[in-house]
Short mmCIF file of C-alpha atoms and ligand atoms in Angstrom, two decimals:
data_model
loop_
_atom_site.label_atom_id
_atom_site.label_comp_id
_atom_site.label_asym_id
_atom_site.label_seq_id
_atom_site.Cartn_x
_atom_site.Cartn_y
_atom_site.Cartn_z
CA MET L 13 0.11 -0.06 0.26
CA THR L 14 1.48 3.85 -0.54
CA ALA L 15 1.35 6.11 1.35
CA ARG L 16 -0.55 8.94 -0.06
CA LEU L 17 -0.71 11.00 2.57
CA ARG L 18 1.46 13.50 2.55
CA ASP L 19 1.19 17.29 3.04
CA GLY L 20 3.32 19.98 1.65
CA PHE L 21 5.87 20.07 4.23
CA GLY L 22 7.08 16.62 2.68
CA ARG L 23 5.79 15.00 5.38
CA ARG L 24 4.41 11.43 5.38
CA PHE L 25 1.50 9.99 7.74
CA GLU L 26 1.90 6.17 8.26
CA TYR L 27 0.40 6.50 12.08
CA LEU L 28 -2.75 7.23 13.25
CA ARG L 29 -3.45 7.80 16.73
CA LEU L 30 -7.12 7.24 17.74
CA SER L 31 -8.84 8.34 20.90
CA LEU L 32 -11.35 5.89 22.04
CA THR L 33 -12.89 7.68 25.05
CA GLU L 34 -12.21 11.43 26.39
CA VAL L 35 -13.07 9.31 29.99
CA CYS L 36 -10.28 8.67 32.44
CA ASN L 37 -10.00 6.75 35.74
CA PHE L 38 -6.95 8.33 36.69
CA ARG L 39 -6.19 12.10 38.13
CA CYS L 40 -2.75 13.07 36.84
CA GLN L 41 -1.85 16.65 38.13
CA TYR L 42 -0.82 17.86 34.44
CA CYS L 43 -3.64 16.22 32.83
CA LEU L 44 -7.02 15.88 34.97
CA PRO L 45 -6.04 16.94 38.31
CA ASP L 46 -9.77 16.69 39.57
CA GLY L 47 -10.82 13.62 38.04
CA TYR L 48 -12.91 13.10 34.53
CA HIS L 49 -16.05 15.16 34.52
CA CYS L 50 -18.90 15.92 32.19
CA ASP L 51 -22.25 17.17 32.45
CA LYS L 52 -25.28 14.70 32.23
CA ASP L 53 -26.40 16.19 29.14
CA ASP L 54 -23.48 16.69 27.63
CA LYS L 55 -21.88 13.17 27.84
CA PRO L 56 -19.37 12.26 24.47
CA GLN L 57 -20.82 10.48 21.63
CA GLU L 58 -17.92 7.90 21.13
CA LEU L 59 -17.72 6.39 17.67
CA SER L 60 -19.07 2.57 17.72
CA LEU L 61 -17.46 -0.34 16.70
CA PRO L 62 -18.61 0.08 13.28
CA GLU L 63 -17.93 3.30 13.15
CA LEU L 64 -14.01 2.81 14.34
CA ARG L 65 -13.93 -0.13 11.56
CA ARG L 66 -15.10 2.27 8.90
CA LEU L 67 -12.46 4.86 10.12
CA ILE L 68 -9.44 2.52 10.29
CA ALA L 69 -10.19 0.93 7.35
CA GLY L 70 -10.59 4.81 5.37
CA PHE L 71 -7.35 5.34 7.03
CA ALA L 72 -5.79 2.04 5.70
CA ALA L 73 -6.95 2.63 2.51
CA LEU L 74 -5.03 6.04 2.26
CA GLY L 75 -1.47 3.72 3.62
CA VAL L 76 -1.81 4.08 7.13
CA TRP L 77 -0.37 0.90 8.78
CA LYS L 78 0.37 1.67 12.10
CA LEU L 79 -2.55 2.55 14.70
CA ARG L 80 -2.43 3.93 18.08
CA LEU L 81 -5.80 3.56 20.57
CA THR L 82 -5.02 6.21 23.11
CA GLY L 83 -7.85 8.53 24.89
CA GLY L 84 -8.52 9.21 28.10
CA GLU L 85 -7.61 5.76 29.34
CA PRO L 86 -8.94 3.47 26.13
CA SER L 87 -9.26 0.43 28.52
CA VAL L 88 -12.15 1.79 30.54
CA ARG L 89 -14.02 1.66 27.01
CA ARG L 90 -16.20 -1.63 27.86
CA ASP L 91 -16.11 -2.86 24.29
CA PHE L 92 -12.16 -2.35 24.23
CA ALA L 93 -11.38 -5.82 23.82
CA GLU L 94 -13.47 -6.38 20.92
CA VAL L 95 -12.24 -3.04 19.33
CA LEU L 96 -8.58 -4.02 19.51
CA ALA L 97 -9.43 -7.17 18.14
CA MET L 98 -11.40 -5.79 14.70
CA ALA L 99 -8.65 -2.93 14.52
CA ALA L 100 -6.13 -5.71 14.20
CA ARG L 101 -8.12 -7.08 11.52
CA VAL L 102 -8.25 -4.04 9.27
CA PRO L 103 -6.89 -5.17 5.80
CA GLY L 104 -3.43 -2.95 5.89
CA ILE L 105 -2.99 -2.72 9.64
CA ARG L 106 0.01 -4.00 10.61
CA ARG L 107 0.44 -3.12 14.00
CA VAL L 108 -2.17 -1.81 16.88
CA ALA L 109 -0.63 -0.37 19.66
CA MET L 110 -2.16 1.04 22.88
CA THR L 111 -1.29 3.82 25.58
CA THR L 112 -2.47 3.13 28.56
CA ASN L 113 -2.19 4.08 32.34
CA GLY L 114 -1.95 0.62 33.42
CA TYR L 115 -4.92 0.12 34.89
CA ARG L 116 -5.87 -3.44 35.66
CA LEU L 117 -3.03 -3.93 32.90
CA ALA L 118 -1.55 -7.33 34.68
CA GLU L 119 -4.97 -8.98 34.74
CA ARG L 120 -5.69 -7.88 31.01
CA ILE L 121 -2.35 -7.85 28.84
CA VAL L 122 -2.32 -11.66 27.88
CA ASP L 123 -6.25 -11.32 26.42
CA TRP L 124 -5.48 -8.26 24.73
CA HIS L 125 -2.07 -9.59 23.37
CA ALA L 126 -4.14 -12.73 21.93
CA ARG L 127 -6.34 -10.48 20.47
CA GLY L 128 -3.79 -8.20 18.23
CA LEU L 129 -2.04 -5.67 20.70
CA GLY L 130 1.50 -5.56 18.90
CA ALA L 131 3.01 -2.80 21.35
CA LEU L 132 2.48 -1.11 24.17
CA ASN L 133 2.51 2.32 25.81
CA VAL L 134 2.38 2.57 29.43
CA SER L 135 2.90 5.88 31.73
CA VAL L 136 4.72 5.74 34.78
CA ASP L 137 5.93 8.80 35.96
CA SER L 138 7.43 7.89 38.93
CA LEU L 139 8.51 4.58 40.44
CA ASP L 140 8.16 5.66 43.93
CA PRO L 141 4.88 4.19 44.93
CA ARG L 142 3.87 7.49 47.27
CA ARG L 143 4.79 9.69 44.66
CA PHE L 144 3.29 7.50 41.78
CA ALA L 145 -0.34 8.07 43.87
CA ASP L 146 0.67 11.68 44.69
CA ILE L 147 0.99 12.96 40.77
CA THR L 148 -1.72 10.15 39.54
CA GLY L 149 -4.40 9.95 41.98
CA GLN L 150 -4.09 5.92 42.16
CA ASP L 151 -1.83 3.98 44.33
CA ARG L 152 -1.13 0.98 41.62
CA LEU L 153 2.39 1.07 40.72
CA PRO L 154 3.33 -2.10 42.01
CA GLU L 155 0.33 -3.88 39.97
CA ILE L 156 1.03 -1.71 36.76
CA LEU L 157 4.88 -2.62 37.18
CA ARG L 158 3.64 -6.16 37.33
CA GLY L 159 1.73 -5.89 33.88
CA ILE L 160 4.51 -4.58 32.13
CA ASP L 161 6.87 -7.42 33.15
CA LEU L 162 3.76 -9.63 31.69
CA ALA L 163 3.72 -7.98 28.62
CA LEU L 164 7.81 -7.90 28.13
CA GLY L 165 7.56 -11.77 29.09
CA LEU L 166 5.28 -11.63 25.99
CA SER L 167 8.28 -10.07 24.25
CA MET L 168 5.86 -7.22 23.39
CA PRO L 169 7.78 -4.06 22.71
CA VAL L 170 7.08 -1.87 25.19
CA LYS L 171 7.98 1.69 25.94
CA VAL L 172 6.94 3.58 28.85
CA ASN L 173 6.44 7.42 28.93
CA SER L 174 7.65 9.38 31.47
CA VAL L 175 6.59 12.86 31.81
CA LEU L 176 9.31 14.88 32.58
CA LEU L 177 8.32 17.12 36.03
CA LYS L 178 10.75 19.53 37.88
CA ALA L 179 11.00 18.50 41.53
CA LEU L 180 10.18 14.22 40.91
CA THR L 181 11.56 13.42 37.46
CA ASP L 182 15.11 15.22 38.38
CA GLN L 183 15.28 13.41 42.08
CA GLU L 184 14.78 10.13 39.98
CA LEU L 185 16.96 9.51 37.14
CA GLY L 186 19.07 7.07 39.02
CA ARG L 187 16.01 4.48 39.71
CA PHE L 188 14.64 4.77 36.33
CA LEU L 189 18.20 4.17 35.02
CA THR L 190 18.89 0.99 37.37
CA TRP L 191 15.48 -0.36 36.07
CA ILE L 192 16.51 -0.63 32.38
CA LYS L 193 19.73 -1.57 33.11
CA ASP L 194 18.40 -5.01 32.70
CA THR L 195 14.52 -4.60 31.75
CA PRO L 196 14.34 -4.27 27.68
CA LEU L 197 12.58 -1.49 27.80
CA SER L 198 12.14 2.23 26.04
CA LEU L 199 11.89 4.48 28.50
CA ARG L 200 10.55 7.93 26.71
CA PHE L 201 10.85 11.24 28.56
CA ILE L 202 8.28 13.30 27.47
CA GLU L 203 8.58 16.99 28.23
CA LEU L 204 5.27 18.63 30.16
CA MET L 205 3.55 20.50 27.93
CA GLN L 206 1.82 23.48 28.17
CA THR L 207 -2.18 23.21 27.71
CA GLY L 208 -5.07 25.39 28.62
CA ASP L 209 -5.89 23.65 31.81
CA ASN L 210 -2.68 23.02 33.68
CA GLY L 211 -0.98 26.22 33.25
CA GLU L 212 0.23 27.23 36.90
CA PHE L 213 1.35 23.34 37.00
CA PHE L 214 3.79 23.85 33.96
CA ARG L 215 5.04 26.96 35.65
CA GLU L 216 5.86 25.12 38.85
CA HIS L 217 6.95 21.94 37.03
CA HIS L 218 8.82 21.90 33.43
CA LEU L 219 11.75 20.56 33.20
CA PRO L 220 13.64 21.35 29.65
CA ALA L 221 14.45 18.08 27.68
CA SER L 222 17.87 19.25 27.56
CA TRP L 223 18.44 18.65 31.69
CA ILE L 224 18.03 15.17 31.09
CA GLU L 225 20.12 14.98 27.63
CA ASN L 226 22.94 16.05 29.73
CA GLN L 227 22.52 14.19 32.23
CA LEU L 228 22.07 11.02 29.51
CA LEU L 229 25.44 12.10 27.79
CA ALA L 230 26.84 12.80 31.43
CA ALA L 231 26.37 8.70 31.78
CA GLY L 232 27.59 7.74 28.71
CA PHE L 233 24.55 7.31 26.38
CA SER L 234 24.84 8.72 23.28
CA GLU L 235 22.01 9.25 20.49
CA ARG L 236 21.26 6.76 18.14
CA PRO L 237 21.11 7.81 14.32
CA ARG L 238 17.73 8.38 13.65
CA GLU L 239 15.79 5.85 11.10
CA PRO L 240 13.78 6.89 8.42
CA GLY L 241 10.31 7.80 8.98
CA ALA L 242 10.82 8.14 12.96
CA GLY L 243 8.76 10.16 14.51
CA PRO L 244 9.64 13.24 16.68
CA ALA L 245 11.43 11.14 19.28
CA ARG L 246 15.15 11.31 20.00
CA GLU L 247 16.47 7.66 20.67
CA PHE L 248 19.64 7.45 23.04
CA SER L 249 21.38 4.05 24.08
CA HIS L 250 24.53 2.46 26.11
CA PRO L 251 26.14 -0.54 25.88
CA ASP L 252 25.84 -1.77 29.38
CA TYR L 253 21.91 -0.83 29.15
CA ALA L 254 19.46 -3.41 27.90
CA GLY L 255 16.74 -0.54 27.68
CA ARG L 256 17.16 2.25 25.75
CA ILE L 257 15.70 6.25 26.47
CA GLY L 258 13.74 8.49 24.05
CA LEU L 259 13.16 12.15 24.80
CA ILE L 260 9.97 14.00 23.34
CA ALA L 261 10.92 17.21 23.26
CA PRO L 262 8.42 19.14 21.61
CA TYR L 263 9.80 22.90 22.42
CA ALA L 264 12.71 21.89 20.29
CA LYS L 265 13.25 23.38 17.09
CA ASP L 266 12.36 21.29 14.06
CA PHE L 267 10.43 19.27 16.41
CA CYS L 268 7.07 19.28 14.04
CA ALA L 269 9.15 18.62 10.94
CA SER L 270 9.59 15.19 11.47
CA CYS L 271 5.93 14.83 12.65
CA ASN L 272 4.80 11.26 11.36
CA ARG L 273 0.75 11.13 12.57
CA LEU L 274 -2.77 12.47 12.68
CA ARG L 275 -5.49 12.25 15.34
CA VAL L 276 -8.73 11.34 15.72
CA SER L 277 -10.80 11.92 18.81
CA SER L 278 -13.41 9.26 20.42
CA GLU L 279 -16.11 11.49 18.61
CA GLY L 280 -14.50 11.53 14.91
CA GLN L 281 -12.87 14.77 14.44
CA LEU L 282 -9.62 14.64 12.67
CA ARG L 283 -7.11 16.63 14.63
CA LEU L 284 -4.23 17.50 12.56
CA CYS L 285 -2.17 18.82 15.05
CA LEU L 286 -2.02 18.55 19.27
CA PHE L 287 -2.47 22.03 19.81
CA GLY L 288 -4.08 22.93 16.68
CA ASP L 289 -7.98 24.88 16.54
CA GLY L 290 -10.48 22.55 16.79
CA GLY L 291 -11.10 19.28 14.35
CA TYR L 292 -13.35 18.61 11.43
CA ASP L 293 -16.14 16.37 11.79
CA LEU L 294 -15.64 12.33 9.95
CA ARG L 295 -18.30 11.56 11.41
CA PRO L 296 -20.87 11.93 8.53
CA TRP L 297 -18.78 9.55 6.44
CA LEU L 298 -19.17 6.72 9.11
CA ARG L 299 -22.71 6.23 8.70
CA ASP L 300 -22.25 3.15 6.44
CA ASP L 301 -20.07 1.45 4.40
CA GLU L 302 -20.95 3.04 1.12
CA GLN L 303 -19.24 6.12 2.02
CA GLY L 304 -15.35 4.68 2.44
CA GLU L 305 -14.15 6.61 -0.89
CA ALA L 306 -15.95 10.07 0.17
CA LEU L 307 -14.55 9.36 3.62
CA GLN L 308 -10.80 9.10 1.99
CA GLU L 309 -11.26 11.93 -0.23
CA GLN L 310 -12.12 14.25 3.41
CA ILE L 311 -9.29 13.31 4.67
CA LEU L 312 -6.69 14.12 1.79
CA GLY L 313 -8.35 16.92 1.81
CA GLN L 314 -7.91 18.34 5.00
CA LEU L 315 -4.34 17.15 4.96
CA GLY L 316 -3.53 20.06 3.03
CA TYR L 317 -4.76 22.68 6.21
CA LYS L 318 -2.31 20.75 8.41
CA ALA L 319 0.39 23.47 10.00
CA ALA L 320 3.84 22.94 9.49
CA GLY L 321 4.67 23.50 13.57
CA HIS L 322 2.54 24.17 16.48
CA ARG L 323 2.99 27.48 18.65
CA LEU L 324 3.61 26.05 21.70
CA HIS L 325 6.50 28.79 22.61
CA GLU L 326 4.27 31.46 22.50
CA GLY L 327 2.18 29.69 25.22
CA TYR L 328 -0.66 28.67 22.33
CA SER L 329 -1.98 25.46 22.97
CA GLY L 330 -4.92 25.65 20.62
CA SER L 331 -7.90 24.38 21.98
CA THR L 332 -6.36 21.66 23.39
CA ARG L 333 -7.56 22.04 27.62
CA HIS L 334 -6.01 18.93 28.64
CA LEU L 335 -4.54 15.60 26.26
CA ALA L 336 -7.07 13.30 27.75
CA SER L 337 -9.56 15.11 25.21
CA ILE L 338 -7.54 14.49 22.08
CA GLY L 339 -5.19 11.61 23.35
CA GLY L 340 -1.78 12.18 23.68
N1 SAM S 1 -4.76 7.74 29.69
C1 SAM S 1 -3.39 7.22 28.66
C2 SAM S 1 -1.89 7.65 29.92
O1 SAM S 1 -1.63 8.34 30.69
O2 SAM S 1 -0.94 6.63 29.12
C3 SAM S 1 -3.55 7.75 27.45
C4 SAM S 1 -3.92 8.51 27.33
S1 SAM S 1 -2.69 9.96 28.09
C5 SAM S 1 -3.31 11.77 27.47
C6 SAM S 1 -1.06 9.89 26.96
C7 SAM S 1 0.20 10.22 27.20
O3 SAM S 1 0.33 11.82 27.40
C8 SAM S 1 0.64 10.21 28.84
O4 SAM S 1 1.71 9.43 28.57
C9 SAM S 1 0.59 11.22 29.50
O5 SAM S 1 1.57 11.27 30.79
C10 SAM S 1 0.90 12.15 28.63
N2 SAM S 1 0.75 13.56 28.58
C11 SAM S 1 -0.58 14.26 29.26
N3 SAM S 1 -0.77 15.31 29.72
C12 SAM S 1 0.36 15.88 29.32
C13 SAM S 1 1.43 16.82 28.97
N4 SAM S 1 0.41 18.40 29.43
N5 SAM S 1 2.63 17.39 28.72
C14 SAM S 1 3.16 15.98 28.37
N6 SAM S 1 2.73 15.29 28.46
C15 SAM S 1 1.18 14.63 29.03
FE1 SF4 S 2 -5.72 9.97 32.53
FE2 SF4 S 2 -3.37 9.61 30.58
FE3 SF4 S 2 -4.64 12.18 31.74
FE4 SF4 S 2 -3.26 10.86 33.47
S1 SF4 S 2 -2.63 11.34 31.59
S2 SF4 S 2 -5.31 11.85 33.61
S3 SF4 S 2 -4.13 8.15 32.78
S4 SF4 S 2 -5.79 10.58 30.37
#
């Protein structure tokens, strides 16, 4: 399948991040510090299983082969296991990944793997159980780490997302490095992004990615050459460590030049950028199986509006109030 999704800046899009729900059962301080709420009359109208199938098939027909299911917390959807199995069967989709907070991961990972989950990202902001509970509102670190071990035991590629937080990550870097010494996972430090809702937290806890880069270089890590088509993460490795480290630095110059992903919200809005203004509603083209080509035309047409880059440096986070609303 040739990639038909290219924009005017030479970027190719073969990767879709699909949010299954805005709902989340954690209360991460930088994302949903008061937990997820919605008015009774304003309940999100999540895409149904058939709508999701048509959407994924439409993107796959345009050359998308990698799909990430995210949220909110994707696993809180009751039909998550069915969505997973359906997505893995869509012709053209070669890899289905998910990003999860790890809730009940240990109980579910064997089933998810059997249904076609090919790669896993789990968020772990602290390796100290008390600190973890403080950041996420959930005292579940040991069971999440057990879930990660089970996934590794199934030979799944595992990435751990850890948001860089001043007065937190800087105290724990040694502990994280000890973890990946013998554990073959990819640890991704994500620079905290300012969103509509988290301005105060951002000002208090933003730690530039350059801080961690300097620490890694001093500890003998070196940056790996970029692979063709790789996304915006920069990868570091060390001959004595089984794991690798990825740095996601959205404030870095040229970060957007390697953007390789498109996003669709849980209600079917195509989001060309995590920090763009609003989305384009694809739902009218998801109602039945007859509209596959029209859906593809809509997606292709919208790509022309993808901007060269976000304006986070100017403190502008578009209409994104928090990342749970669009899928990080
Ligand atoms: N609930 C799932 C989870 O936490 O993994 C999936 C959705 S969450 C929005 C996806 C990723 O975005 C998580 O790794 C989370 O830590 C990260 N994230 C959320 N808000 C962020 C922010 N303001 N800056 C940087 N990363 C953020
Ligand atoms: Fe939920 Fe993920 Fe946001 Fe944490 S980062 S509140 S787990 S959506």
